[in-house]
Amino acid sequence: RYVQASESLAAAVGRTAADIVGRRVDDVVPADTATTFRTRLDHVFRTGRAMDVEDSVGPAGSERRYRTVLFP
């Protein structure tokens, strides 16, 4: 579950940051994105190590970069 959410994420998914906190990834982002995050989370929990990743989201030429830090 989200323990923190940025205003950028909130704007991208059409919610408030407060509405995202406490929700599961599947409840916030599209299914393909949720699958990627679940895979990363599985790795974090399996290894017990944090993961710091950066993703590009959006159409070419206007994509946005998001940094995500996942903790076990």
PDB file of N, CA and C in Angstrom:
ATOM      1  N   ARG A   1       0.844  -1.181   0.000  1.00  0.00           N
ATOM      2  CA  ARG A   1       0.000   0.000   0.000  1.00  0.00           C
ATOM      3  C   ARG A   1       0.883   1.236   0.000  1.00  0.00           C
ATOM      4  N   TYR A   2       0.372   2.300  -0.606  1.00  0.00           N
ATOM      5  CA  TYR A   2       1.113   3.553  -0.619  1.00  0.00           C
ATOM      6  C   TYR A   2       1.175   4.120   0.793  1.00  0.00           C
ATOM      7  N   VAL A   3       2.356   4.524   1.221  1.00  0.00           N
ATOM      8  CA  VAL A   3       2.509   5.205   2.506  1.00  0.00           C
ATOM      9  C   VAL A   3       2.765   6.688   2.289  1.00  0.00           C
ATOM     10  N   GLN A   4       3.064   7.054   1.044  1.00  0.00           N
ATOM     11  CA  GLN A   4       3.286   8.451   0.684  1.00  0.00           C
ATOM     12  C   GLN A   4       3.017   8.588  -0.807  1.00  0.00           C
ATOM     13  N   ALA A   5       2.513   9.722  -1.226  1.00  0.00           N
ATOM     14  CA  ALA A   5       2.267   9.974  -2.647  1.00  0.00           C
ATOM     15  C   ALA A   5       2.543  11.438  -2.948  1.00  0.00           C
ATOM     16  N   SER A   6       3.207  11.670  -4.065  1.00  0.00           N
ATOM     17  CA  SER A   6       3.521  13.049  -4.456  1.00  0.00           C
ATOM     18  C   SER A   6       2.323  13.691  -5.150  1.00  0.00           C
ATOM     19  N   GLU A   7       2.339  14.994  -5.180  1.00  0.00           N
ATOM     20  CA  GLU A   7       1.293  15.718  -5.902  1.00  0.00           C
ATOM     21  C   GLU A   7       1.379  15.426  -7.400  1.00  0.00           C
ATOM     22  N   SER A   8       2.598  15.165  -7.912  1.00  0.00           N
ATOM     23  CA  SER A   8       2.759  14.819  -9.333  1.00  0.00           C
ATOM     24  C   SER A   8       2.043  13.525  -9.662  1.00  0.00           C
ATOM     25  N   LEU A   9       2.217  12.502  -8.810  1.00  0.00           N
ATOM     26  CA  LEU A   9       1.508  11.239  -9.024  1.00  0.00           C
ATOM     27  C   LEU A   9       0.012  11.472  -8.941  1.00  0.00           C
ATOM     28  N   ALA A  10      -0.413  12.216  -7.935  1.00  0.00           N
ATOM     29  CA  ALA A  10      -1.840  12.480  -7.754  1.00  0.00           C
ATOM     30  C   ALA A  10      -2.438  13.132  -8.998  1.00  0.00           C
ATOM     31  N   ALA A  11      -1.746  14.132  -9.541  1.00  0.00           N
ATOM     32  CA  ALA A  11      -2.235  14.811 -10.740  1.00  0.00           C
ATOM     33  C   ALA A  11      -2.277  13.857 -11.930  1.00  0.00           C
ATOM     34  N   ALA A  12      -1.279  12.990 -12.033  1.00  0.00           N
ATOM     35  CA  ALA A  12      -1.211  12.060 -13.167  1.00  0.00           C
ATOM     36  C   ALA A  12      -2.344  11.046 -13.157  1.00  0.00           C
ATOM     37  N   VAL A  13      -2.814  10.675 -11.965  1.00  0.00           N
ATOM     38  CA  VAL A  13      -3.880   9.668 -11.882  1.00  0.00           C
ATOM     39  C   VAL A  13      -5.236  10.275 -11.533  1.00  0.00           C
ATOM     40  N   GLY A  14      -5.295  11.590 -11.425  1.00  0.00           N
ATOM     41  CA  GLY A  14      -6.575  12.260 -11.189  1.00  0.00           C
ATOM     42  C   GLY A  14      -7.136  12.086  -9.797  1.00  0.00           C
ATOM     43  N   ARG A  15      -6.277  12.019  -8.804  1.00  0.00           N
ATOM     44  CA  ARG A  15      -6.695  11.895  -7.406  1.00  0.00           C
ATOM     45  C   ARG A  15      -5.904  12.883  -6.566  1.00  0.00           C
ATOM     46  N   THR A  16      -6.234  12.973  -5.308  1.00  0.00           N
ATOM     47  CA  THR A  16      -5.409  13.752  -4.389  1.00  0.00           C
ATOM     48  C   THR A  16      -4.377  12.814  -3.774  1.00  0.00           C
ATOM     49  N   ALA A  17      -3.273  13.379  -3.311  1.00  0.00           N
ATOM     50  CA  ALA A  17      -2.251  12.564  -2.652  1.00  0.00           C
ATOM     51  C   ALA A  17      -2.846  11.851  -1.436  1.00  0.00           C
ATOM     52  N   ALA A  18      -3.685  12.546  -0.691  1.00  0.00           N
ATOM     53  CA  ALA A  18      -4.303  11.952   0.498  1.00  0.00           C
ATOM     54  C   ALA A  18      -5.188  10.762   0.131  1.00  0.00           C
ATOM     55  N   ASP A  19      -5.817  10.805  -1.040  1.00  0.00           N
ATOM     56  CA  ASP A  19      -6.678   9.709  -1.480  1.00  0.00           C
ATOM     57  C   ASP A  19      -5.860   8.486  -1.895  1.00  0.00           C
ATOM     58  N   ILE A  20      -4.627   8.688  -2.323  1.00  0.00           N
ATOM     59  CA  ILE A  20      -3.775   7.579  -2.770  1.00  0.00           C
ATOM     60  C   ILE A  20      -3.201   6.813  -1.579  1.00  0.00           C
ATOM     61  N   VAL A  21      -2.794   7.532  -0.540  1.00  0.00           N
ATOM     62  CA  VAL A  21      -2.176   6.908   0.628  1.00  0.00           C
ATOM     63  C   VAL A  21      -3.126   5.859   1.214  1.00  0.00           C
ATOM     64  N   GLY A  22      -2.579   4.665   1.439  1.00  0.00           N
ATOM     65  CA  GLY A  22      -3.367   3.560   1.991  1.00  0.00           C
ATOM     66  C   GLY A  22      -3.944   2.633   0.933  1.00  0.00           C
ATOM     67  N   ARG A  23      -3.929   3.072  -0.324  1.00  0.00           N
ATOM     68  CA  ARG A  23      -4.459   2.235  -1.410  1.00  0.00           C
ATOM     69  C   ARG A  23      -3.370   1.334  -1.977  1.00  0.00           C
ATOM     70  N   ARG A  24      -3.814   0.254  -2.624  1.00  0.00           N
ATOM     71  CA  ARG A  24      -2.895  -0.645  -3.317  1.00  0.00           C
ATOM     72  C   ARG A  24      -2.583  -0.084  -4.696  1.00  0.00           C
ATOM     73  N   VAL A  25      -1.446  -0.469  -5.216  1.00  0.00           N
ATOM     74  CA  VAL A  25      -1.019  -0.008  -6.540  1.00  0.00           C
ATOM     75  C   VAL A  25      -2.101  -0.311  -7.584  1.00  0.00           C
ATOM     76  N   ASP A  26      -2.740  -1.462  -7.494  1.00  0.00           N
ATOM     77  CA  ASP A  26      -3.786  -1.851  -8.442  1.00  0.00           C
ATOM     78  C   ASP A  26      -4.984  -0.904  -8.426  1.00  0.00           C
ATOM     79  N   ASP A  27      -5.168  -0.208  -7.298  1.00  0.00           N
ATOM     80  CA  ASP A  27      -6.294   0.714  -7.154  1.00  0.00           C
ATOM     81  C   ASP A  27      -5.985   2.108  -7.691  1.00  0.00           C
ATOM     82  N   VAL A  28      -4.709   2.351  -8.043  1.00  0.00           N
ATOM     83  CA  VAL A  28      -4.288   3.709  -8.378  1.00  0.00           C
ATOM     84  C   VAL A  28      -3.861   3.862  -9.829  1.00  0.00           C
ATOM     85  N   VAL A  29      -3.124   2.897 -10.352  1.00  0.00           N
ATOM     86  CA  VAL A  29      -2.544   3.023 -11.690  1.00  0.00           C
ATOM     87  C   VAL A  29      -3.112   1.980 -12.637  1.00  0.00           C
ATOM     88  N   PRO A  30      -2.939   2.166 -13.950  1.00  0.00           N
ATOM     89  CA  PRO A  30      -3.425   1.185 -14.929  1.00  0.00           C
ATOM     90  C   PRO A  30      -2.802  -0.202 -14.704  1.00  0.00           C
ATOM     91  N   ALA A  31      -3.471  -1.227 -15.186  1.00  0.00           N
ATOM     92  CA  ALA A  31      -3.073  -2.611 -14.940  1.00  0.00           C
ATOM     93  C   ALA A  31      -1.639  -2.919 -15.363  1.00  0.00           C
ATOM     94  N   ASP A  32      -1.204  -2.442 -16.534  1.00  0.00           N
ATOM     95  CA  ASP A  32       0.158  -2.755 -16.981  1.00  0.00           C
ATOM     96  C   ASP A  32       1.202  -2.114 -16.068  1.00  0.00           C
ATOM     97  N   THR A  33       0.936  -0.918 -15.599  1.00  0.00           N
ATOM     98  CA  THR A  33       1.843  -0.249 -14.672  1.00  0.00           C
ATOM     99  C   THR A  33       1.838  -0.963 -13.326  1.00  0.00           C
ATOM    100  N   ALA A  34       0.672  -1.375 -12.879  1.00  0.00           N
ATOM    101  CA  ALA A  34       0.563  -2.093 -11.608  1.00  0.00           C
ATOM    102  C   ALA A  34       1.348  -3.401 -11.656  1.00  0.00           C
ATOM    103  N   THR A  35       1.319  -4.086 -12.788  1.00  0.00           N
ATOM    104  CA  THR A  35       2.069  -5.335 -12.938  1.00  0.00           C
ATOM    105  C   THR A  35       3.566  -5.080 -12.767  1.00  0.00           C
ATOM    106  N   THR A  36       4.064  -4.026 -13.387  1.00  0.00           N
ATOM    107  CA  THR A  36       5.481  -3.666 -13.253  1.00  0.00           C
ATOM    108  C   THR A  36       5.821  -3.381 -11.796  1.00  0.00           C
ATOM    109  N   PHE A  37       4.985  -2.615 -11.126  1.00  0.00           N
ATOM    110  CA  PHE A  37       5.246  -2.290  -9.725  1.00  0.00           C
ATOM    111  C   PHE A  37       5.169  -3.515  -8.828  1.00  0.00           C
ATOM    112  N   ARG A  38       4.207  -4.396  -9.071  1.00  0.00           N
ATOM    113  CA  ARG A  38       4.098  -5.611  -8.258  1.00  0.00           C
ATOM    114  C   ARG A  38       5.347  -6.470  -8.408  1.00  0.00           C
ATOM    115  N   THR A  39       5.877  -6.552  -9.635  1.00  0.00           N
ATOM    116  CA  THR A  39       7.103  -7.311  -9.868  1.00  0.00           C
ATOM    117  C   THR A  39       8.252  -6.711  -9.060  1.00  0.00           C
ATOM    118  N   ARG A  40       8.351  -5.404  -9.079  1.00  0.00           N
ATOM    119  CA  ARG A  40       9.402  -4.731  -8.304  1.00  0.00           C
ATOM    120  C   ARG A  40       9.206  -4.944  -6.808  1.00  0.00           C
ATOM    121  N   LEU A  41       7.979  -4.806  -6.339  1.00  0.00           N
ATOM    122  CA  LEU A  41       7.700  -5.008  -4.918  1.00  0.00           C
ATOM    123  C   LEU A  41       8.018  -6.428  -4.488  1.00  0.00           C
ATOM    124  N   ASP A  42       7.672  -7.408  -5.320  1.00  0.00           N
ATOM    125  CA  ASP A  42       8.003  -8.803  -5.008  1.00  0.00           C
ATOM    126  C   ASP A  42       9.508  -8.956  -4.817  1.00  0.00           C
ATOM    127  N   HIS A  43      10.284  -8.317  -5.691  1.00  0.00           N
ATOM    128  CA  HIS A  43      11.742  -8.384  -5.585  1.00  0.00           C
ATOM    129  C   HIS A  43      12.218  -7.745  -4.274  1.00  0.00           C
ATOM    130  N   VAL A  44      11.677  -6.590  -3.941  1.00  0.00           N
ATOM    131  CA  VAL A  44      12.061  -5.892  -2.710  1.00  0.00           C
ATOM    132  C   VAL A  44      11.764  -6.751  -1.486  1.00  0.00           C
ATOM    133  N   PHE A  45      10.602  -7.348  -1.430  1.00  0.00           N
ATOM    134  CA  PHE A  45      10.239  -8.170  -0.278  1.00  0.00           C
ATOM    135  C   PHE A  45      11.031  -9.477  -0.235  1.00  0.00           C
ATOM    136  N   ARG A  46      11.319 -10.032  -1.400  1.00  0.00           N
ATOM    137  CA  ARG A  46      12.077 -11.280  -1.470  1.00  0.00           C
ATOM    138  C   ARG A  46      13.532 -11.069  -1.017  1.00  0.00           C
ATOM    139  N   THR A  47      14.128  -9.934  -1.418  1.00  0.00           N
ATOM    140  CA  THR A  47      15.533  -9.679  -1.101  1.00  0.00           C
ATOM    141  C   THR A  47      15.721  -8.904   0.196  1.00  0.00           C
ATOM    142  N   GLY A  48      14.684  -8.201   0.630  1.00  0.00           N
ATOM    143  CA  GLY A  48      14.796  -7.380   1.828  1.00  0.00           C
ATOM    144  C   GLY A  48      15.564  -6.088   1.600  1.00  0.00           C
ATOM    145  N   ARG A  49      15.771  -5.746   0.337  1.00  0.00           N
ATOM    146  CA  ARG A  49      16.536  -4.540  -0.006  1.00  0.00           C
ATOM    147  C   ARG A  49      15.660  -3.519  -0.713  1.00  0.00           C
ATOM    148  N   ALA A  50      15.878  -2.247  -0.393  1.00  0.00           N
ATOM    149  CA  ALA A  50      15.136  -1.158  -1.041  1.00  0.00           C
ATOM    150  C   ALA A  50      15.515  -1.081  -2.516  1.00  0.00           C
ATOM    151  N   MET A  51      14.631  -0.510  -3.310  1.00  0.00           N
ATOM    152  CA  MET A  51      14.868  -0.329  -4.741  1.00  0.00           C
ATOM    153  C   MET A  51      14.510   1.109  -5.097  1.00  0.00           C
ATOM    154  N   ASP A  52      15.384   1.756  -5.844  1.00  0.00           N
ATOM    155  CA  ASP A  52      15.188   3.132  -6.283  1.00  0.00           C
ATOM    156  C   ASP A  52      15.150   3.100  -7.809  1.00  0.00           C
ATOM    157  N   VAL A  53      13.998   3.433  -8.403  1.00  0.00           N
ATOM    158  CA  VAL A  53      13.846   3.348  -9.858  1.00  0.00           C
ATOM    159  C   VAL A  53      13.301   4.660 -10.423  1.00  0.00           C
ATOM    160  N   GLU A  54      13.557   4.859 -11.698  1.00  0.00           N
ATOM    161  CA  GLU A  54      13.046   6.028 -12.399  1.00  0.00           C
ATOM    162  C   GLU A  54      12.361   5.546 -13.674  1.00  0.00           C
ATOM    163  N   ASP A  55      11.167   6.019 -13.919  1.00  0.00           N
ATOM    164  CA  ASP A  55      10.387   5.630 -15.092  1.00  0.00           C
ATOM    165  C   ASP A  55      10.000   6.846 -15.907  1.00  0.00           C
ATOM    166  N   SER A  56       9.896   6.662 -17.217  1.00  0.00           N
ATOM    167  CA  SER A  56       9.348   7.679 -18.111  1.00  0.00           C
ATOM    168  C   SER A  56       7.915   7.286 -18.421  1.00  0.00           C
ATOM    169  N   VAL A  57       7.006   8.247 -18.288  1.00  0.00           N
ATOM    170  CA  VAL A  57       5.591   7.983 -18.511  1.00  0.00           C
ATOM    171  C   VAL A  57       5.036   9.041 -19.452  1.00  0.00           C
ATOM    172  N   GLY A  58       4.240   8.615 -20.414  1.00  0.00           N
ATOM    173  CA  GLY A  58       3.595   9.545 -21.327  1.00  0.00           C
ATOM    174  C   GLY A  58       4.112   9.414 -22.744  1.00  0.00           C
ATOM    175  N   PRO A  59       3.498  10.148 -23.656  1.00  0.00           N
ATOM    176  CA  PRO A  59       3.884  10.065 -25.068  1.00  0.00           C
ATOM    177  C   PRO A  59       5.264  10.673 -25.325  1.00  0.00           C
ATOM    178  N   ALA A  60       5.938  10.159 -26.346  1.00  0.00           N
ATOM    179  CA  ALA A  60       7.265  10.659 -26.717  1.00  0.00           C
ATOM    180  C   ALA A  60       7.228  12.162 -26.932  1.00  0.00           C
ATOM    181  N   GLY A  61       8.218  12.835 -26.408  1.00  0.00           N
ATOM    182  CA  GLY A  61       8.302  14.283 -26.541  1.00  0.00           C
ATOM    183  C   GLY A  61       7.672  15.035 -25.392  1.00  0.00           C
ATOM    184  N   SER A  62       6.769  14.386 -24.668  1.00  0.00           N
ATOM    185  CA  SER A  62       6.157  15.063 -23.520  1.00  0.00           C
ATOM    186  C   SER A  62       6.077  14.138 -22.307  1.00  0.00           C
ATOM    187  N   GLU A  63       6.926  13.101 -22.318  1.00  0.00           N
ATOM    188  CA  GLU A  63       6.897  12.180 -21.189  1.00  0.00           C
ATOM    189  C   GLU A  63       7.417  12.859 -19.923  1.00  0.00           C
ATOM    190  N   ARG A  64       7.018  12.303 -18.804  1.00  0.00           N
ATOM    191  CA  ARG A  64       7.468  12.791 -17.504  1.00  0.00           C
ATOM    192  C   ARG A  64       8.264  11.681 -16.852  1.00  0.00           C
ATOM    193  N   ARG A  65       9.223  12.064 -16.031  1.00  0.00           N
ATOM    194  CA  ARG A  65      10.035  11.086 -15.328  1.00  0.00           C
ATOM    195  C   ARG A  65       9.596  11.061 -13.872  1.00  0.00           C
ATOM    196  N   TYR A  66       9.430   9.845 -13.348  1.00  0.00           N
ATOM    197  CA  TYR A  66       9.019   9.660 -11.971  1.00  0.00           C
ATOM    198  C   TYR A  66      10.038   8.784 -11.257  1.00  0.00           C
ATOM    199  N   ARG A  67      10.394   9.198 -10.062  1.00  0.00           N
ATOM    200  CA  ARG A  67      11.301   8.415  -9.223  1.00  0.00           C
ATOM    201  C   ARG A  67      10.465   7.759  -8.156  1.00  0.00           C
ATOM    202  N   THR A  68      10.709   6.466  -7.962  1.00  0.00           N
ATOM    203  CA  THR A  68       9.995   5.702  -6.956  1.00  0.00           C
ATOM    204  C   THR A  68      11.015   4.977  -6.095  1.00  0.00           C
ATOM    205  N   VAL A  69      10.834   5.059  -4.791  1.00  0.00           N
ATOM    206  CA  VAL A  69      11.685   4.323  -3.864  1.00  0.00           C
ATOM    207  C   VAL A  69      10.781   3.330  -3.136  1.00  0.00           C
ATOM    208  N   LEU A  70      11.127   2.051  -3.246  1.00  0.00           N
ATOM    209  CA  LEU A  70      10.341   0.985  -2.644  1.00  0.00           C
ATOM    210  C   LEU A  70      11.131   0.396  -1.469  1.00  0.00           C
ATOM    211  N   PHE A  71      10.461   0.218  -0.330  1.00  0.00           N
ATOM    212  CA  PHE A  71      11.100  -0.317   0.870  1.00  0.00           C
ATOM    213  C   PHE A  71      10.408  -1.594   1.303  1.00  0.00           C
ATOM    214  N   PRO A  72      11.190  -2.539   1.874  1.00  0.00           N
ATOM    215  CA  PRO A  72      10.562  -3.771   2.386  1.00  0.00           C
ATOM    216  C   PRO A  72       9.761  -3.485   3.640  1.00  0.00           C
TER     217      PRO A  72
END
